[in-house]
Each structure stands twice: as C-alpha cells, then as structure tokens.
PDB file of C-alpha atoms in Angstrom:
ATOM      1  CA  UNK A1012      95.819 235.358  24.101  1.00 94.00           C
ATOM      2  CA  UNK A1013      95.085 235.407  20.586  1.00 97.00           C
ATOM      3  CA  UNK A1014      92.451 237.661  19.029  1.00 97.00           C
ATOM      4  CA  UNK A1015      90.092 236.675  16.767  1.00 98.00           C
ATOM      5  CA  UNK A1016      88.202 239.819  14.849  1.00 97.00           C
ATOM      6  CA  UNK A1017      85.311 238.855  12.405  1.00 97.00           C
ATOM      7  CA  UNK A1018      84.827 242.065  10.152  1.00 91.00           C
ATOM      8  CA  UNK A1019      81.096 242.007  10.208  1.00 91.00           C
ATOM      9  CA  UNK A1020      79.021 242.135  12.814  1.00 93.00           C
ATOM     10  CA  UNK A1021      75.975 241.655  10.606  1.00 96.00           C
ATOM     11  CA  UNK A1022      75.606 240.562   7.062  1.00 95.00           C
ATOM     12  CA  UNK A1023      72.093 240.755   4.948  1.00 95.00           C
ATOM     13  CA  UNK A1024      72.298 238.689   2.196  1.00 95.00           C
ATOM     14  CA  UNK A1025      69.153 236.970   0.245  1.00 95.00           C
ATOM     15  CA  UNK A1026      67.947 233.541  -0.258  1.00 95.00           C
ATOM     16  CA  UNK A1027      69.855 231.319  -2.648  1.00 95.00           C
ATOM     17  CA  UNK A1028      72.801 233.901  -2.887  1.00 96.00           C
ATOM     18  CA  UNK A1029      76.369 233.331  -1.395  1.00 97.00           C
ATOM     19  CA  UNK A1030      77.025 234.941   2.082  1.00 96.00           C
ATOM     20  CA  UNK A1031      81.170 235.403   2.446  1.00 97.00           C
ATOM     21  CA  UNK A1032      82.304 235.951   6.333  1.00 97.00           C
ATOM     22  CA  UNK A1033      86.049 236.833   7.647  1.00 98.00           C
ATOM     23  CA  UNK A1034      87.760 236.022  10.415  1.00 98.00           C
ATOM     24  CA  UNK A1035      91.476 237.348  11.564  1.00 98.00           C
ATOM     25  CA  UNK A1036      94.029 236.473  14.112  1.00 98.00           C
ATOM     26  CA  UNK A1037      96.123 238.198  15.661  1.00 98.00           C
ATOM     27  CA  UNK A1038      99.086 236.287  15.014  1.00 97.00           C
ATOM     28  CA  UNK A1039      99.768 233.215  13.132  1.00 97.00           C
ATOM     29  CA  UNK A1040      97.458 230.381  13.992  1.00 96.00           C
ATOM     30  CA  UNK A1041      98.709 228.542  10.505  1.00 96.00           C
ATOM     31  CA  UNK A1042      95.313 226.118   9.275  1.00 95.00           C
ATOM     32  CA  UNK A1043      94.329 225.703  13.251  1.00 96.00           C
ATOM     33  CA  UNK A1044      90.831 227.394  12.435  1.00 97.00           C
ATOM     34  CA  UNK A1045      87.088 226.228  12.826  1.00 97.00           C
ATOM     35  CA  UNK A1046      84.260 227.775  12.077  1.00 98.00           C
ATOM     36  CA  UNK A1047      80.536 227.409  14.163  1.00 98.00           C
ATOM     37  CA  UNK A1048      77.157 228.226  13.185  1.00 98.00           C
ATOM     38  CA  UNK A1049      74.838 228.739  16.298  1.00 97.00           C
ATOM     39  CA  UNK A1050      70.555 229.114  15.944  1.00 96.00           C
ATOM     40  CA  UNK A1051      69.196 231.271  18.980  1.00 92.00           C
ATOM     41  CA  UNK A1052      68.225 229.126  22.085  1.00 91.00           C
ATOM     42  CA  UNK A1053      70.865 226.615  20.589  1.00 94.00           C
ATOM     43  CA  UNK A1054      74.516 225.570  20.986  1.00 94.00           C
ATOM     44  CA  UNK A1055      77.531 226.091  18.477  1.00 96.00           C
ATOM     45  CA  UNK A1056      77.330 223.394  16.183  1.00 97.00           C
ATOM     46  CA  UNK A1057      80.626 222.835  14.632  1.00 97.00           C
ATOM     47  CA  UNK A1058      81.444 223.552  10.543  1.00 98.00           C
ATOM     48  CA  UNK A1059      85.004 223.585   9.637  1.00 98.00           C
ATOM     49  CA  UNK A1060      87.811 222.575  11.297  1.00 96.00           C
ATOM     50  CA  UNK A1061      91.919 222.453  10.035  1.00 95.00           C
ATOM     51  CA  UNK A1062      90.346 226.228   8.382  1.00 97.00           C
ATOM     52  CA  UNK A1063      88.706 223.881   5.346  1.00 97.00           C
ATOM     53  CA  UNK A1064      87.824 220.745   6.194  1.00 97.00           C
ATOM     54  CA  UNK A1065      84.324 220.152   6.990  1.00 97.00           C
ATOM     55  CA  UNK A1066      82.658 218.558   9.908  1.00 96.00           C
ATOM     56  CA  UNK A1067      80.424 215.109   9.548  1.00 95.00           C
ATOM     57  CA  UNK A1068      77.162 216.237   8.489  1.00 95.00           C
ATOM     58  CA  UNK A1069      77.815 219.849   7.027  1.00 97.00           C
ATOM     59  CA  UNK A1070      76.120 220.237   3.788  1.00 97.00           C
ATOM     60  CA  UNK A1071      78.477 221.149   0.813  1.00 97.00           C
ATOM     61  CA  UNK A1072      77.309 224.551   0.353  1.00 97.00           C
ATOM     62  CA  UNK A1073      80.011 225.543   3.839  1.00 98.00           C
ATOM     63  CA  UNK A1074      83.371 226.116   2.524  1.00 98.00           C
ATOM     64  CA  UNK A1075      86.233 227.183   4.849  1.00 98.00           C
ATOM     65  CA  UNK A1076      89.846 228.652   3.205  1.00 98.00           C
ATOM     66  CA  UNK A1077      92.555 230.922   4.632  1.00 98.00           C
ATOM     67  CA  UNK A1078      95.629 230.206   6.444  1.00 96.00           C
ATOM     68  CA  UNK A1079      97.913 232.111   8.966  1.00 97.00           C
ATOM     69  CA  UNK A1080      96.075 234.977  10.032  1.00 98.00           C
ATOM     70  CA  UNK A1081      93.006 235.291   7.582  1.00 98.00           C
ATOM     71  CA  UNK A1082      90.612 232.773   7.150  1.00 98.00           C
ATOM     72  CA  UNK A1083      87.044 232.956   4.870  1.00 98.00           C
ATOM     73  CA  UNK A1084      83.836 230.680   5.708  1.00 98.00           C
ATOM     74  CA  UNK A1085      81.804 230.993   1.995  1.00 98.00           C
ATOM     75  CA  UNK A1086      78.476 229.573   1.885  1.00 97.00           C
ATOM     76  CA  UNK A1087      77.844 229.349  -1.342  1.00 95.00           C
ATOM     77  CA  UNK A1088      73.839 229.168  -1.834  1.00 93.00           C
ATOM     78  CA  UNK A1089      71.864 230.553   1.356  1.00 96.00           C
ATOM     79  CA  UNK A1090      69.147 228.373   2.483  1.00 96.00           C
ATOM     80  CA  UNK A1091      66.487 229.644   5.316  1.00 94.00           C
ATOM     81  CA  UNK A1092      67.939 226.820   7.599  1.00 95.00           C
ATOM     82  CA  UNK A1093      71.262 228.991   7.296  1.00 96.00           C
ATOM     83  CA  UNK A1094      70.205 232.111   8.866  1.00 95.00           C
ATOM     84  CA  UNK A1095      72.025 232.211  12.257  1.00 97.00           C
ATOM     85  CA  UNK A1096      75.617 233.565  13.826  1.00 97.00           C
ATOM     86  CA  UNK A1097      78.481 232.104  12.597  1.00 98.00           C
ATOM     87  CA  UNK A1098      82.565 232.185  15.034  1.00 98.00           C
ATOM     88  CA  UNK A1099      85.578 231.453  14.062  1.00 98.00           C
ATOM     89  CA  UNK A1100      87.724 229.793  16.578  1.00 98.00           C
ATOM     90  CA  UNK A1101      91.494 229.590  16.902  1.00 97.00           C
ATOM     91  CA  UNK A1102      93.234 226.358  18.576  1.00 97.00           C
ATOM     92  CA  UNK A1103      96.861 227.084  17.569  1.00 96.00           C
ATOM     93  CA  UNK A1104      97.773 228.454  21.177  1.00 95.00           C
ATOM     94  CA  UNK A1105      96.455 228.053  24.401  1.00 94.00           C
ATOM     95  CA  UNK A1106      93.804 229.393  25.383  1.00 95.00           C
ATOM     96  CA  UNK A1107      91.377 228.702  22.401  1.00 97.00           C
ATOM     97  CA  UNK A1108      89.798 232.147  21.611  1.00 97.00           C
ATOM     98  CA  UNK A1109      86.551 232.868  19.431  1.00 98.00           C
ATOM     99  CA  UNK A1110      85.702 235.559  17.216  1.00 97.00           C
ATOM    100  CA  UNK A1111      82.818 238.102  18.264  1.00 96.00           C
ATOM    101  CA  UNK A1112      80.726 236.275  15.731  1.00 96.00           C
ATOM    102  CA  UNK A1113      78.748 237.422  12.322  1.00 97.00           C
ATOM    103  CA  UNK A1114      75.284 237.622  12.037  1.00 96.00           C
ATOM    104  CA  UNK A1115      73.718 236.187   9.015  1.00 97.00           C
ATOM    105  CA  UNK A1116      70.415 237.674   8.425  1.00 95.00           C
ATOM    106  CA  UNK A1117      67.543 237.818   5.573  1.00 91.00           C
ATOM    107  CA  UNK A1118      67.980 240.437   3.219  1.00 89.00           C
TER     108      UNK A1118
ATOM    109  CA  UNK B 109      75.196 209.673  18.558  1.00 92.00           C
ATOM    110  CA  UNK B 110      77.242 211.722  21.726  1.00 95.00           C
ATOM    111  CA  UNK B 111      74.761 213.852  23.711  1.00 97.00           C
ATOM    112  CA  UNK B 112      76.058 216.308  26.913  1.00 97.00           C
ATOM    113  CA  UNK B 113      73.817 217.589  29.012  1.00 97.00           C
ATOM    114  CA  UNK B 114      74.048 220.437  31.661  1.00 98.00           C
ATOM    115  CA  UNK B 115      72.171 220.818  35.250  1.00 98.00           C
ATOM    116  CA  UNK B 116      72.570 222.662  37.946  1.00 97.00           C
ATOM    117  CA  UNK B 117      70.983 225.825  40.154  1.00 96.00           C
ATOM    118  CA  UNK B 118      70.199 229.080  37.611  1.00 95.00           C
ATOM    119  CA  UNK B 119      71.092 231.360  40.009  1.00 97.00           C
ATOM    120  CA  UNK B 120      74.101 231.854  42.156  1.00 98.00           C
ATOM    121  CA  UNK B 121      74.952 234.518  44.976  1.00 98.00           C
ATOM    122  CA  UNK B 122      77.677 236.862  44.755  1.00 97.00           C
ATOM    123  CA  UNK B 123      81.410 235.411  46.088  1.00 97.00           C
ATOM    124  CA  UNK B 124      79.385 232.209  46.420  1.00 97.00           C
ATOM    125  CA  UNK B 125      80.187 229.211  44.208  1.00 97.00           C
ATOM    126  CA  UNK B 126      79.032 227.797  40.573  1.00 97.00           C
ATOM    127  CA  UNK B 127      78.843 224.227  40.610  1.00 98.00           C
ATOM    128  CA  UNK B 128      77.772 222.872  37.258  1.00 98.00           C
ATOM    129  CA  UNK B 129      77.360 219.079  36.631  1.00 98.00           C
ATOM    130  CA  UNK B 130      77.722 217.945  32.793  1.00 98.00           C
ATOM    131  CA  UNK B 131      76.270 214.301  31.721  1.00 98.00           C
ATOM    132  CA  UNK B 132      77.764 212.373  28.313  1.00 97.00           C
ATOM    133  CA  UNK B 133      76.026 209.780  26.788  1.00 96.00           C
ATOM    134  CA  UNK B 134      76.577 208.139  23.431  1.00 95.00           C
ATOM    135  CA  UNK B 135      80.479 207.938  24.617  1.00 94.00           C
ATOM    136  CA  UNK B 136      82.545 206.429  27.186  1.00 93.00           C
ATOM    137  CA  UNK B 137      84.321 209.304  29.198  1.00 93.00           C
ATOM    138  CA  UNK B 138      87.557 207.489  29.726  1.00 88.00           C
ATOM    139  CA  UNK B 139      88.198 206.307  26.259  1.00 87.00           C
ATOM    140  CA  UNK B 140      89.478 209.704  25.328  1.00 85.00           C
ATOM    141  CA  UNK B 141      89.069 213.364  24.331  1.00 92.00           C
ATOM    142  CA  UNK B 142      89.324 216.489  26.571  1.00 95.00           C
ATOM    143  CA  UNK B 143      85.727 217.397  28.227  1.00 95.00           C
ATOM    144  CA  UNK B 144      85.084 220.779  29.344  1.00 95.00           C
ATOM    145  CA  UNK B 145      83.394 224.560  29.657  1.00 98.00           C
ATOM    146  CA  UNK B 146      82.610 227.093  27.434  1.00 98.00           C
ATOM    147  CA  UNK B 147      80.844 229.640  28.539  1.00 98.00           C
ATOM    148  CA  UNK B 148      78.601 232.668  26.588  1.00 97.00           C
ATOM    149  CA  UNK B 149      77.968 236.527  27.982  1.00 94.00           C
ATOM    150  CA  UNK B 150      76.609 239.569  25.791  1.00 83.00           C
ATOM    151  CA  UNK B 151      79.760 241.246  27.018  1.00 79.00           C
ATOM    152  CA  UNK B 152      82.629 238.711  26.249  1.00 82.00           C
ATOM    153  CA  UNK B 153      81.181 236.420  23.662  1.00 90.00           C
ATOM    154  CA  UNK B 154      82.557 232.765  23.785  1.00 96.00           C
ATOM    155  CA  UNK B 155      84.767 232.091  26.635  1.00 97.00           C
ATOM    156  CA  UNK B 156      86.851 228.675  27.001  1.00 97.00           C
ATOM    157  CA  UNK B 157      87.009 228.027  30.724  1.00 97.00           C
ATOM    158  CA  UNK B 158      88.552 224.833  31.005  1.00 96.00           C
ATOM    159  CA  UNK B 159      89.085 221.314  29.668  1.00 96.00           C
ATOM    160  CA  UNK B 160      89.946 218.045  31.323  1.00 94.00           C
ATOM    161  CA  UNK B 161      91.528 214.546  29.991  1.00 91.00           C
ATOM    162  CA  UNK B 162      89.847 211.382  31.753  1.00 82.00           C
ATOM    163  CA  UNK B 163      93.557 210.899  32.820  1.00 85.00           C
ATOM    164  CA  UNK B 164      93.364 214.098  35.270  1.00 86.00           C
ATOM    165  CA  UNK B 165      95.480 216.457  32.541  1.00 89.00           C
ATOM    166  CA  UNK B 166      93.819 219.542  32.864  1.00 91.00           C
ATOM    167  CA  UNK B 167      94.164 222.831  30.982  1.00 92.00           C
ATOM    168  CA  UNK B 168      92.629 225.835  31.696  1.00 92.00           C
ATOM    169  CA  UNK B 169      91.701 229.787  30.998  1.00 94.00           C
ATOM    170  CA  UNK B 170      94.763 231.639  32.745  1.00 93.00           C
ATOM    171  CA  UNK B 171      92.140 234.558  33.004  1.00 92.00           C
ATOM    172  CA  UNK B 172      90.095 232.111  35.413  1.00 91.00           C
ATOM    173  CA  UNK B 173      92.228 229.677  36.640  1.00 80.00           C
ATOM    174  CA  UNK B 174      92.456 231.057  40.292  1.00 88.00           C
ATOM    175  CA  UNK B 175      88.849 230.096  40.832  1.00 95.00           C
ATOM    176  CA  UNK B 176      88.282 227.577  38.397  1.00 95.00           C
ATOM    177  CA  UNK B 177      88.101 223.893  38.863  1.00 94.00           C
ATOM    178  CA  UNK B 178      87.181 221.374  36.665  1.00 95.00           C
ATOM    179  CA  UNK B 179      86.890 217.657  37.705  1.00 93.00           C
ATOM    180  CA  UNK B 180      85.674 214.543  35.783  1.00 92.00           C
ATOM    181  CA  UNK B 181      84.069 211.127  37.197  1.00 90.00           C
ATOM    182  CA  UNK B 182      84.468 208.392  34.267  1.00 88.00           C
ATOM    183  CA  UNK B 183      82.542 205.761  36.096  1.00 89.00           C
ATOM    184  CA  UNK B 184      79.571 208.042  36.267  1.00 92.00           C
ATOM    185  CA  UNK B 185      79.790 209.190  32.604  1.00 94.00           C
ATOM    186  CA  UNK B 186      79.844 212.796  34.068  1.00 95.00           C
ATOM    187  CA  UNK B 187      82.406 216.281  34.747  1.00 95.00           C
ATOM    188  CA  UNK B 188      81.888 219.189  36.553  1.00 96.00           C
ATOM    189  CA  UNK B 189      82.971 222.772  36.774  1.00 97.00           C
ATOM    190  CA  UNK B 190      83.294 224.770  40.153  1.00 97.00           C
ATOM    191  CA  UNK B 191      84.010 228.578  39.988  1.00 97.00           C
ATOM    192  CA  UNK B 192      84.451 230.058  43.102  1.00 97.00           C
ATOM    193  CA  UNK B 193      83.585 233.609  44.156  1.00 96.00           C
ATOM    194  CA  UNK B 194      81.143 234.601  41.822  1.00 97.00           C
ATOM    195  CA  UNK B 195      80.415 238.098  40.797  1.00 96.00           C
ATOM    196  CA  UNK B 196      77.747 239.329  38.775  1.00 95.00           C
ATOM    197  CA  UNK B 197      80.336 239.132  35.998  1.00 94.00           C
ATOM    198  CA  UNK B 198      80.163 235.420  35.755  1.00 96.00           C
ATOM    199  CA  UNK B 199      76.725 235.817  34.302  1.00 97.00           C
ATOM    200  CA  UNK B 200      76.469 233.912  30.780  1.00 97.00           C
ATOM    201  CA  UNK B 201      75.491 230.796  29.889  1.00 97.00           C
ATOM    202  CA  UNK B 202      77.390 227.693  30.412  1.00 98.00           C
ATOM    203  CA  UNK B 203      77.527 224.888  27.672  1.00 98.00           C
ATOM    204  CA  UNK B 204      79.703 221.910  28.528  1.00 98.00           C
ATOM    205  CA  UNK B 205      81.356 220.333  24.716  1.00 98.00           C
ATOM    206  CA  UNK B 206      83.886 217.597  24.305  1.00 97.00           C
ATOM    207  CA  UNK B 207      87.184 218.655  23.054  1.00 95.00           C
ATOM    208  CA  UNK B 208      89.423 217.301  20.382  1.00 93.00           C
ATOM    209  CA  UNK B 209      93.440 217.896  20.565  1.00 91.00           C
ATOM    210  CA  UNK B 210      95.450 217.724  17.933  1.00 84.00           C
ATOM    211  CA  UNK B 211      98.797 217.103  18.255  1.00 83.00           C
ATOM    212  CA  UNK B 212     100.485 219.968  17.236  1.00 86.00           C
ATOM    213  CA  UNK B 213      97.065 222.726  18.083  1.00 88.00           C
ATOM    214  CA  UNK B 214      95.233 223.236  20.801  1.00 92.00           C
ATOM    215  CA  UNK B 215      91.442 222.425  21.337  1.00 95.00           C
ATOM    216  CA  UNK B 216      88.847 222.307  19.042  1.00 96.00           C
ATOM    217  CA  UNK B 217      84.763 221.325  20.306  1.00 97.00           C
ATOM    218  CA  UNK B 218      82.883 218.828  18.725  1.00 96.00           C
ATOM    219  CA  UNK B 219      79.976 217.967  20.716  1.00 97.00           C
ATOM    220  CA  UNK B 220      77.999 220.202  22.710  1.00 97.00           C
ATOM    221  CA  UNK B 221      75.700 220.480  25.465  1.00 97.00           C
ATOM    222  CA  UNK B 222      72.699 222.814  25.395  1.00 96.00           C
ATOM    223  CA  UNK B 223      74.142 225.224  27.725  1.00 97.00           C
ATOM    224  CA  UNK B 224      72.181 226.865  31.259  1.00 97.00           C
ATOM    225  CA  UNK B 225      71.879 229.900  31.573  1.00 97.00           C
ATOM    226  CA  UNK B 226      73.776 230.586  35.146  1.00 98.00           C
ATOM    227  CA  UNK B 227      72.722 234.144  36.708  1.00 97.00           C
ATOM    228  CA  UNK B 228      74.579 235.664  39.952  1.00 97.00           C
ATOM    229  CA  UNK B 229      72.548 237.642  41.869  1.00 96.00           C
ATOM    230  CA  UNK B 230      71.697 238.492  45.728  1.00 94.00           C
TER     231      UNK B 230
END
C-alpha cells in the first residue's frame, strides 16, 4: 500500500493570509492526487483531483500542484468558511490510501 | 444534485456482523461509476473498504477483504456493505461515496454520504 504523510498535523494561520499544506507518497503516484477538505460532523468534500485540477464548485482561492511523490494544496486567502482538515488521497495503485490529514486552524 | 445516504444499527456485537445499507438519489446506479465504503477511526484515519461497479466488478481493501462484502441493487437505487466478525476495532464511522475510475489510476470519491457512526460493543 502506498503511504501518504502530510507534514503537519496542525497549521495556525490567520484570516485573509495563505495557508500552504504537503502531502507525500511513498512512491510514485505521478498527478493521481486529490485533495479533501472535511468540517467536523461532516463528510470529505472533494477539492482537487489529477493533483491540480479543481472540483465543480471549489472557489479559486484552492490550488493543488506537485507531481510524483510531493504534492502542495495552497489556499491562497483564508476565509472563516475554510477552517477545517484537509487529506490528500492517492489513486495511482490499488488500494486508494489517504493522508493522516492537516488541521487548519485560526491563528 | 447526487445525494447518498447511510442507515443502519449504531451498534454491533463483537464477531457479529456490520450490515450497512447506502441510498443514491440524484443518479441512476447502473449508468456508471464505482459505489462504495470509506470508513473513518481516530486510530487509522480514512480507510477505503471497498468499491463496486453496477456490473458486479468489485475491488476491494486486501487488508479487509476476508470479511468484507460489498453488494449493489440498481433497481432499488441502493448498495450495501457486510463485514463479518466484528471486533471492537471496526469502530469508526462509515460514509458510503461514489467513485470515479480513471483509466489509467485507481479511485477517486466524488459524492459522499454523511457517514454513521458504527460502534462494536457487547
């Protein structure tokens, strides 16, 4: 199975300022890399997918980049509506594996 | 707009069976995409369980797969998950999501349920 590691387990960053989360595999999974933000109480909604293309619906601030076996998810102006965890996923090998997941939190 | 909803019992005795219903509406089953289980724990995070195609082509979690079942009934709009033997382990909550594969990855999800919380306990 393929492991994903986020770096952060938490990051504190303040309104309005741009939050920047990691994600690695453990091998290769070339662009085959989405990213999910999930509010408590709520499921994963789905961001990125193909590591930069975003989903119907995500607001422009999300930006995904990275290929192979690092992979970024910027968001570029925090709003209070983006306070939440954030995965990365891999589905370049079976069985699709998630990160551990990074905590976004008010600074 | 697709909506998938979970049901079934919140708790579950040990080396008894989990038996989780999922309902889609918003989207015919059996026009395509994979529909499965995901499942959530403090201790392992995110866990793909197991996906089915409305054809019957199933993939699934080689660290589950002994007691693992999932089944899908397109006329009903609905799929299910079984997981036998339950141990206290199993604990998390379950969210059922559609799944899209590409043709040269794996699974991504795109729709999700809002997940049950699915406790095993004597």
């Amino acid at each position: 199975e393929i492991v994903m590691t986020q770096s952060s387990v938490t990051l504190s960053v303040s309104p309005g300022e741009r939050a920047t989360l990691s994600c690695r595999a453990s091998q290769s999974v070339t662009t085959n890399l989405a990213w999910y933000q999930q509010k408590r109480g709520q499921a994963p909604r789905l961001l990125v997918y193909g590591a930069s293309t975003r989903a119907a619906g995500i607001p422009g601030r999300f930006s995904g980049s990275g290929s192979e076996t690092e992979f970024t998810l910027t968001i570029s102006s925090l709003q209070s509506e983006d306070y939440a965890v954030y995965y990365c996923q891999q589905y370049n090998a079976w069985p699709p594996s998630f990160g551990q997941g990074t905590r976004v939190e008010i600074k | 707009q697709v909506q998938l909803q979970e049901s079934g019992p919140g708790i579950v005795k040990p080396l008894e069976t989990l038996s989780l219903t999922c309902s889609v509406s918003g989207y015919s089953i059996n026009t395509g995409y994979y529909w499965g289980w995901i499942r959530q724990s403090p201790g392992k995070g995110l866990e793909w369980i197991g996906s089915m195609y409305h054809s019957g082509k199933t993939y699934d979690n080689p660290s589950l797969r002994s007691r693992v079942t999932v089944s899908v009934h397109t006329s009903m709009q609905k799929f299910f998950l079984n997981v036998t033997s339950v141990t206290a382990a199993d604990t998390a909550v379950y969210f059922c999501a559609r799944g899209v594969l590409g043709p040269t990855s794996t699974l991504v999800f795109d729709y999700w349920g809002q997940g049950i919380l699915v406790t095993v306990s004597a």
